[in-house]
CSV table of C-alpha atoms and ligand atoms in Angstrom, one decimal:
chain,number,residue,atom,x,y,z
X,1,UNK,CA,115.7,92.1,119.8
X,2,UNK,CA,112.9,90.1,121.3
X,3,UNK,CA,114.1,87.6,123.8
X,4,UNK,CA,111.4,85.6,125.6
X,5,UNK,CA,113.5,84.8,128.6
X,6,UNK,CA,113.9,88.6,129.3
X,7,UNK,CA,110.1,89.0,129.2
X,8,UNK,CA,108.9,86.1,131.2
X,9,UNK,CA,108.8,86.5,135.0
X,10,UNK,CA,111.7,84.6,136.5
X,11,UNK,CA,109.5,82.5,138.8
X,12,UNK,CA,107.5,81.4,135.8
X,13,UNK,CA,110.5,80.7,133.7
X,14,UNK,CA,111.9,78.4,136.4
X,15,UNK,CA,108.6,76.9,137.3
X,16,UNK,CA,108.3,73.1,137.3
X,17,UNK,CA,104.7,72.5,136.4
X,18,UNK,CA,102.3,70.1,138.1
X,19,UNK,CA,102.4,66.8,136.4
X,20,UNK,CA,99.0,65.1,136.2
X,21,UNK,CA,98.4,61.5,135.5
X,22,UNK,CA,97.3,62.2,131.9
X,23,UNK,CA,100.5,64.1,131.3
X,24,UNK,CA,102.6,61.1,132.3
X,25,UNK,CA,100.8,58.5,130.3
X,26,UNK,CA,99.6,59.3,126.8
X,27,UNK,CA,98.1,56.8,124.4
X,28,UNK,CA,95.4,54.1,124.6
X,29,UNK,CA,95.1,51.5,127.4
X,30,UNK,CA,92.3,49.3,128.6
X,31,UNK,CA,92.6,49.7,132.3
X,32,UNK,CA,93.1,53.1,133.8
X,33,UNK,CA,94.0,53.0,137.5
X,34,UNK,CA,96.4,55.9,137.5
X,35,UNK,CA,94.3,59.0,138.4
X,36,UNK,CA,92.0,58.0,141.3
X,37,UNK,CA,89.0,58.5,139.1
X,38,UNK,CA,85.7,56.6,139.6
X,39,UNK,CA,85.4,53.6,137.2
X,40,UNK,CA,81.7,54.4,136.9
X,41,UNK,CA,79.6,56.9,134.9
X,42,UNK,CA,81.7,56.9,131.7
X,43,UNK,CA,82.7,59.1,130.0
X,44,UNK,CA,82.4,61.8,132.6
X,45,UNK,CA,84.3,59.8,135.2
X,46,UNK,CA,87.6,60.5,133.3
X,47,UNK,CA,89.7,63.6,133.4
X,48,UNK,CA,89.7,65.5,130.1
X,49,UNK,CA,92.8,65.7,127.9
X,50,UNK,CA,94.8,68.5,129.6
X,51,UNK,CA,96.1,69.7,126.2
X,52,UNK,CA,92.9,69.1,124.2
X,53,UNK,CA,94.8,67.6,121.2
X,54,UNK,CA,91.7,66.4,119.3
X,55,UNK,CA,90.1,69.8,119.4
X,56,UNK,CA,93.4,71.6,118.6
X,57,UNK,CA,93.9,69.4,115.5
X,58,UNK,CA,90.4,70.5,114.2
X,59,UNK,CA,91.2,74.1,114.9
X,60,UNK,CA,94.5,73.8,113.2
X,61,UNK,CA,92.6,72.8,110.0
X,62,UNK,CA,90.2,75.8,110.1
X,63,UNK,CA,92.7,78.4,111.3
X,64,UNK,CA,95.8,77.2,109.4
X,65,UNK,CA,97.8,77.4,112.6
X,66,UNK,CA,99.9,74.5,113.9
X,67,UNK,CA,98.2,72.7,116.9
X,68,UNK,CA,101.4,73.3,118.9
X,69,UNK,CA,100.9,77.0,118.4
X,70,UNK,CA,97.4,77.0,120.0
X,71,UNK,CA,96.4,77.5,123.6
X,72,UNK,CA,92.8,76.9,124.6
X,73,UNK,CA,91.4,78.7,127.6
X,74,UNK,CA,88.2,79.1,129.7
X,75,UNK,CA,87.1,82.0,127.4
X,76,UNK,CA,89.6,84.6,126.1
X,77,UNK,CA,89.5,85.9,129.7
X,78,UNK,CA,91.7,83.0,130.8
X,79,UNK,CA,94.3,83.9,128.2
X,80,UNK,CA,94.2,87.6,129.1
X,81,UNK,CA,94.9,86.7,132.7
X,82,UNK,CA,97.7,84.3,131.8
X,83,UNK,CA,99.4,87.1,129.8
X,84,UNK,CA,99.7,89.1,133.0
X,85,UNK,CA,100.7,86.1,135.2
X,86,UNK,CA,103.4,85.0,132.7
X,87,UNK,CA,105.0,88.3,131.9
X,88,UNK,CA,104.2,91.1,134.4
X,89,UNK,CA,105.8,91.3,137.8
X,90,UNK,CA,103.1,92.7,140.2
X,91,UNK,CA,104.0,96.1,141.6
X,92,UNK,CA,106.7,96.7,139.1
X,93,UNK,CA,105.8,96.1,135.5
X,94,UNK,CA,103.3,97.9,133.3
X,95,UNK,CA,101.3,97.4,130.1
X,96,UNK,CA,100.2,99.8,127.4
X,97,UNK,CA,96.7,99.6,125.8
X,98,UNK,CA,94.6,101.6,123.3
X,99,UNK,CA,91.6,103.5,124.7
X,100,UNK,CA,88.7,102.9,124.3
X,101,UNK,CA,88.9,99.1,124.2
X,102,UNK,CA,87.7,95.9,125.8
X,103,UNK,CA,87.5,96.3,129.6
X,104,UNK,CA,89.0,93.0,130.7
X,105,UNK,CA,92.6,94.1,129.9
X,106,UNK,CA,92.4,96.8,132.5
X,107,UNK,CA,90.5,94.7,135.1
X,108,UNK,CA,93.1,91.9,134.8
X,109,UNK,CA,95.9,94.5,135.2
X,110,UNK,CA,94.2,95.6,138.5
X,111,UNK,CA,93.8,92.1,139.7
X,112,UNK,CA,97.5,91.4,139.1
X,113,UNK,CA,98.6,94.7,140.5
X,114,UNK,CA,100.1,95.8,137.1
X,115,UNK,CA,100.0,99.4,136.0
X,116,UNK,CA,97.7,99.9,133.0
X,117,UNK,CA,98.6,102.8,130.7
X,118,UNK,CA,95.9,104.0,128.3
X,119,UNK,CA,96.7,105.7,125.1
X,120,UNK,CA,93.8,107.3,123.3
X,121,UNK,CA,93.1,106.3,119.7
X,122,UNK,CA,92.6,109.1,117.2
X,123,UNK,CA,89.1,110.7,117.1
X,124,UNK,CA,88.1,108.4,114.2
X,125,UNK,CA,89.3,105.4,116.4
X,126,UNK,CA,92.4,104.8,114.1
X,127,UNK,CA,95.7,103.7,115.6
X,128,UNK,CA,98.8,105.8,115.8
X,129,UNK,CA,101.7,103.5,116.6
X,130,UNK,CA,104.0,106.3,117.6
X,131,UNK,CA,101.6,107.4,120.4
X,132,UNK,CA,101.6,103.9,121.9
X,133,UNK,CA,105.4,103.4,121.5
X,134,UNK,CA,105.9,106.8,123.3
X,135,UNK,CA,104.2,105.4,126.4
X,136,UNK,CA,106.5,102.4,126.6
X,137,UNK,CA,109.3,102.4,129.2
X,138,UNK,CA,111.8,99.8,130.5
X,139,UNK,CA,109.1,98.0,132.6
X,140,UNK,CA,106.5,97.8,129.8
X,141,UNK,CA,106.0,94.1,129.1
X,142,UNK,CA,102.8,94.0,127.0
X,143,UNK,CA,101.0,96.2,124.4
X,144,UNK,CA,97.2,95.4,124.1
X,145,UNK,CA,95.6,95.8,120.7
X,146,UNK,CA,92.1,94.8,119.7
X,147,UNK,CA,91.1,94.6,116.0
X,148,UNK,CA,88.3,94.8,115.2
X,149,UNK,CA,88.1,96.9,118.3
X,150,UNK,CA,85.4,96.8,120.9
X,151,UNK,CA,83.4,99.0,121.4
X,152,UNK,CA,84.3,100.9,118.3
X,153,UNK,CA,84.0,98.1,115.7
X,154,UNK,CA,86.9,99.2,113.5
X,155,UNK,CA,89.9,97.3,112.3
X,156,UNK,CA,93.3,98.8,113.3
X,157,UNK,CA,95.6,99.5,110.3
X,158,UNK,CA,98.0,96.7,109.4
X,159,UNK,CA,101.0,99.1,108.9
X,160,UNK,CA,100.5,100.6,112.4
X,161,UNK,CA,100.4,97.2,114.0
X,162,UNK,CA,103.5,96.2,112.0
X,163,UNK,CA,105.4,99.2,113.4
X,164,UNK,CA,104.5,98.2,116.9
X,165,UNK,CA,105.5,94.5,116.4
X,166,UNK,CA,108.8,95.6,114.9
X,167,UNK,CA,109.7,98.3,117.4
X,168,UNK,CA,108.5,96.9,120.7
X,169,UNK,CA,110.6,94.2,122.2
X,170,UNK,CA,107.9,92.9,124.6
X,171,UNK,CA,104.7,91.0,123.9
X,172,UNK,CA,102.1,92.4,121.5
X,173,UNK,CA,98.6,91.0,121.9
X,174,UNK,CA,96.1,91.4,119.0
X,175,UNK,CA,92.6,90.4,120.2
X,176,UNK,CA,90.6,89.2,117.2
X,177,UNK,CA,87.4,88.3,119.0
X,178,UNK,CA,85.4,89.7,116.0
X,179,UNK,CA,87.8,88.8,113.1
X,180,UNK,CA,85.3,86.3,111.6
X,181,UNK,CA,82.9,89.2,110.8
X,182,UNK,CA,85.6,91.0,108.8
X,183,UNK,CA,87.1,90.2,105.5
X,184,UNK,CA,90.7,90.7,106.6
X,185,UNK,CA,93.2,87.9,107.2
X,186,UNK,CA,94.1,87.0,110.8
X,187,UNK,CA,97.4,88.1,112.4
X,188,UNK,CA,97.7,84.4,113.4
X,189,UNK,CA,99.1,83.8,109.9
X,190,UNK,CA,102.1,86.1,110.7
X,191,UNK,CA,103.2,84.2,113.9
X,192,UNK,CA,106.3,82.8,112.3
X,193,UNK,CA,107.4,86.3,111.4
X,194,UNK,CA,106.8,87.9,114.9
X,195,UNK,CA,108.0,85.9,117.9
X,196,UNK,CA,106.5,88.5,120.2
X,197,UNK,CA,102.9,88.2,118.8
X,198,UNK,CA,100.0,86.7,120.6
X,199,UNK,CA,96.6,86.5,118.8
X,200,UNK,CA,93.4,86.0,120.7
X,201,UNK,CA,90.2,84.6,119.2
X,202,UNK,CA,87.1,83.1,120.8
X,203,UNK,CA,84.1,80.8,120.3
X,204,UNK,CA,81.9,83.4,121.9
X,205,UNK,CA,81.0,85.5,118.9
X,206,UNK,CA,80.9,84.2,115.3
X,207,UNK,CA,81.0,80.6,116.6
X,208,UNK,CA,77.8,81.3,118.6
X,209,UNK,CA,79.1,79.4,121.7
X,210,UNK,CA,79.6,82.0,124.5
X,211,UNK,CA,78.0,79.5,126.9
X,212,UNK,CA,80.7,76.8,126.5
X,213,UNK,CA,83.6,79.2,127.4
X,214,UNK,CA,86.3,78.6,124.9
X,215,UNK,CA,88.9,81.1,124.0
X,216,UNK,CA,91.9,80.7,121.8
X,217,UNK,CA,95.4,82.1,121.9
X,218,UNK,CA,97.8,81.6,118.9
X,219,UNK,CA,101.5,82.3,119.5
X,220,UNK,CA,105.0,80.8,119.1
X,221,UNK,CA,105.5,77.3,120.5
X,222,UNK,CA,107.7,78.8,123.2
X,223,UNK,CA,104.9,81.2,124.4
X,224,UNK,CA,102.3,78.4,124.2
X,225,UNK,CA,104.6,76.2,126.3
X,226,UNK,CA,104.7,78.9,129.0
X,227,UNK,CA,100.9,79.2,129.1
X,228,UNK,CA,100.6,75.4,129.3
X,229,UNK,CA,102.9,75.4,132.2
X,230,UNK,CA,100.9,77.8,134.3
X,231,UNK,CA,97.3,77.0,133.4
X,232,UNK,CA,95.1,74.8,135.6
X,233,UNK,CA,95.9,71.3,134.5
X,234,UNK,CA,92.3,70.5,133.2
X,235,UNK,CA,91.2,74.0,132.3
X,236,UNK,CA,88.9,72.9,129.4
X,237,UNK,CA,86.3,70.4,130.6
X,238,UNK,CA,85.0,67.4,128.6
X,239,UNK,CA,81.7,68.9,127.7
X,240,UNK,CA,83.3,72.0,126.3
X,241,UNK,CA,85.7,70.0,124.2
X,242,UNK,CA,82.9,67.8,122.9
X,243,UNK,CA,80.6,70.7,122.1
X,244,UNK,CA,83.4,72.7,120.4
X,245,UNK,CA,84.1,69.7,118.1
X,246,UNK,CA,80.4,69.4,117.3
X,247,UNK,CA,80.2,73.1,116.5
X,248,UNK,CA,83.2,72.8,114.2
X,249,UNK,CA,81.3,70.0,112.5
X,250,UNK,CA,78.5,72.5,111.8
X,251,UNK,CA,80.8,74.9,110.0
X,252,UNK,CA,78.4,75.6,107.2
X,253,UNK,CA,75.5,76.5,109.5
X,254,UNK,CA,77.9,78.7,111.6
X,255,UNK,CA,79.0,80.3,108.4
X,256,UNK,CA,75.5,81.0,107.2
X,257,UNK,CA,74.7,82.7,110.6
X,258,UNK,CA,77.7,84.9,110.1
X,259,UNK,CA,76.7,85.8,106.6
X,260,UNK,CA,73.2,86.7,107.8
X,261,UNK,CA,74.7,88.9,110.5
X,262,UNK,CA,76.9,90.7,108.0
X,263,UNK,CA,73.9,91.3,105.7
X,264,UNK,CA,71.9,92.5,108.7
X,265,UNK,CA,74.7,94.8,109.8
X,266,UNK,CA,74.5,96.5,106.4
X,267,UNK,CA,70.8,96.8,106.6
X,268,UNK,CA,70.9,98.2,110.1
X,269,UNK,CA,73.4,100.9,109.0
X,270,UNK,CA,71.0,101.9,106.2
X,271,UNK,CA,67.9,101.9,108.5
X,272,UNK,CA,69.5,103.5,111.5
X,273,UNK,CA,71.0,106.3,109.5
X,274,UNK,CA,67.4,107.3,108.4
X,275,UNK,CA,66.3,107.8,112.0
X,276,UNK,CA,66.0,111.3,113.5
X,277,UNK,CA,67.7,110.1,116.7
X,278,UNK,CA,70.9,109.0,114.9
X,279,UNK,CA,73.7,111.5,114.5
X,280,UNK,CA,76.5,109.1,113.3
X,281,UNK,CA,77.2,105.4,112.7
X,282,UNK,CA,80.8,104.3,113.0
X,283,UNK,CA,81.9,101.8,110.3
X,284,UNK,CA,82.1,98.3,111.7
X,285,UNK,CA,83.9,95.1,110.9
X,286,UNK,CA,82.2,93.4,113.9
X,287,UNK,CA,78.8,92.1,114.8
X,288,UNK,CA,77.8,95.3,116.5
X,289,UNK,CA,77.5,99.0,115.6
X,290,UNK,CA,78.6,102.0,117.7
X,291,UNK,CA,75.8,104.4,117.0
X,292,UNK,CA,75.9,108.0,118.1
X,293,UNK,CA,72.5,109.3,119.0
X,294,UNK,CA,71.1,112.7,120.2
X,295,UNK,CA,70.5,111.6,123.8
X,296,UNK,CA,72.1,108.2,124.6
X,297,UNK,CA,71.1,108.0,128.3
X,298,UNK,CA,67.4,108.8,127.5
X,299,UNK,CA,67.2,106.4,124.5
X,300,UNK,CA,68.9,103.7,126.5
X,301,UNK,CA,66.3,104.0,129.3
X,302,UNK,CA,63.4,104.1,126.8
X,303,UNK,CA,64.6,100.9,125.2
X,304,UNK,CA,65.0,99.2,128.6
X,305,UNK,CA,61.4,100.0,129.3
X,306,UNK,CA,60.5,98.1,126.1
X,307,UNK,CA,62.6,95.2,127.1
X,308,UNK,CA,65.4,95.9,124.6
X,309,UNK,CA,68.9,96.1,126.1
X,310,UNK,CA,71.8,97.7,124.2
X,311,UNK,CA,75.1,98.8,125.7
X,312,UNK,CA,75.3,102.4,126.8
X,313,UNK,CA,78.8,103.7,126.0
X,314,UNK,CA,78.0,107.3,126.6
X,315,UNK,CA,80.6,107.7,129.4
X,316,UNK,CA,83.4,105.9,127.6
X,317,UNK,CA,86.3,108.0,126.3
X,318,UNK,CA,85.7,109.2,122.7
X,319,UNK,CA,82.3,107.4,122.7
X,320,UNK,CA,80.1,110.2,124.1
X,321,UNK,CA,76.5,109.8,122.8
X,322,UNK,CA,77.3,106.2,121.7
X,323,UNK,CA,75.1,103.1,122.1
X,324,UNK,CA,76.7,99.8,121.1
X,325,UNK,CA,74.1,97.8,119.4
X,326,UNK,CA,74.7,94.1,118.7
X,327,UNK,CA,73.3,92.8,115.4
X,328,UNK,CA,70.5,90.3,116.3
X,329,UNK,CA,68.3,88.2,114.2
X,330,UNK,CA,66.4,90.1,111.4
X,331,UNK,CA,63.3,89.9,113.7
X,332,UNK,CA,65.1,91.3,116.7
X,333,UNK,CA,66.6,94.1,114.6
X,334,UNK,CA,63.1,95.0,113.4
X,335,UNK,CA,61.8,95.2,116.9
X,336,UNK,CA,64.6,97.6,117.8
X,337,UNK,CA,64.0,99.8,114.7
X,338,UNK,CA,60.3,99.9,115.4
X,339,UNK,CA,60.9,101.2,118.9
X,340,UNK,CA,63.5,103.7,117.8
X,341,UNK,CA,61.2,105.1,115.1
X,342,UNK,CA,58.7,105.9,117.8
X,343,UNK,CA,61.2,108.1,119.7
A,1,PLP,C1,83.6,89.3,123.6
A,1,PLP,C2,85.1,89.6,123.6
A,1,PLP,C3,86.0,88.6,124.0
A,1,PLP,C4,85.5,87.2,124.3
A,1,PLP,O1,85.8,86.8,125.6
A,1,PLP,P1,85.4,85.3,126.0
A,1,PLP,O2,86.0,85.3,127.4
A,1,PLP,O3,86.2,84.5,125.0
A,1,PLP,O4,84.0,85.1,126.0
A,1,PLP,C5,87.3,88.8,123.9
A,1,PLP,N1,87.8,90.0,123.5
A,1,PLP,C6,86.9,91.0,123.1
A,1,PLP,C7,87.5,92.3,122.6
A,1,PLP,C8,85.6,90.8,123.2
A,1,PLP,O5,84.7,91.8,122.8
């Protein structure tokens, strides 16, 4: 059975969080003399809402997740770090992750002095739940999954993720940074079934707002309460909250960009597969393609010379010969194709 109290570090469970002025008084008043702010330069003189309720209410509508089950962070990176700080005792605990995957899970494990255990995906990048569960021991607190996965682009099978959620009594994180480019439903809609599930999403990809740094974590209200307890009190600044609300207001435009990206992804698969340098294109549910080419290091360098930067994944486990190519605008994609045709 999953019992949150057994998974959270005791110091965090017992932590009495910092109480800021805006936690103690909530509501509308006309004279604010409680937080030692400057009375000048409105609205930037005021501290932001520490729990970002206005923004969470809008996200609730779009994502169909209760505002109380949402944590907002300074990028997904903040949520990734908080998972370690909440659940993993440095020098003792470990986490299990798929390989290859997003690099930050491993870097944050190192920062927090937590052992990071890699379990290779199958050769076609599909997930075998048994392999991951075999790596679990008594000190395993978290399993990291990423779907669609980075840098491979594929979704992980629902039934394999279900096996892990049902058999593992620690935290299971499903990072859905690219979910908006896929036609599958988010795991966030299953939160009430799985008390050990944390789903990550971000404004950095389909929402076209990497610069404002806004990451989302969806989980049980108990897990969200733990995150709220340990985060910096004002982790999301006023400008980010305001710009995120404006971006949500432009839903239709964002959605049209996403549609264009998906159309371009299909076109790029067709065009790239015609090129002599291409040996294989992995199927993708994301806004990038992992393309195997005959000489990844050479082609990467040739593209750099032309001012075109892709991600060389040649030295990543199971990705030999792979370049990870983000889907750009139709014009940018044409420039890439023109250069690749010359090689
Ligand atoms: C890009 C990406 C993120 C986004 O991180 P932010 O800190 O929100 O910008 C998260 N997870 C994965 C797998 C990614 O590829």
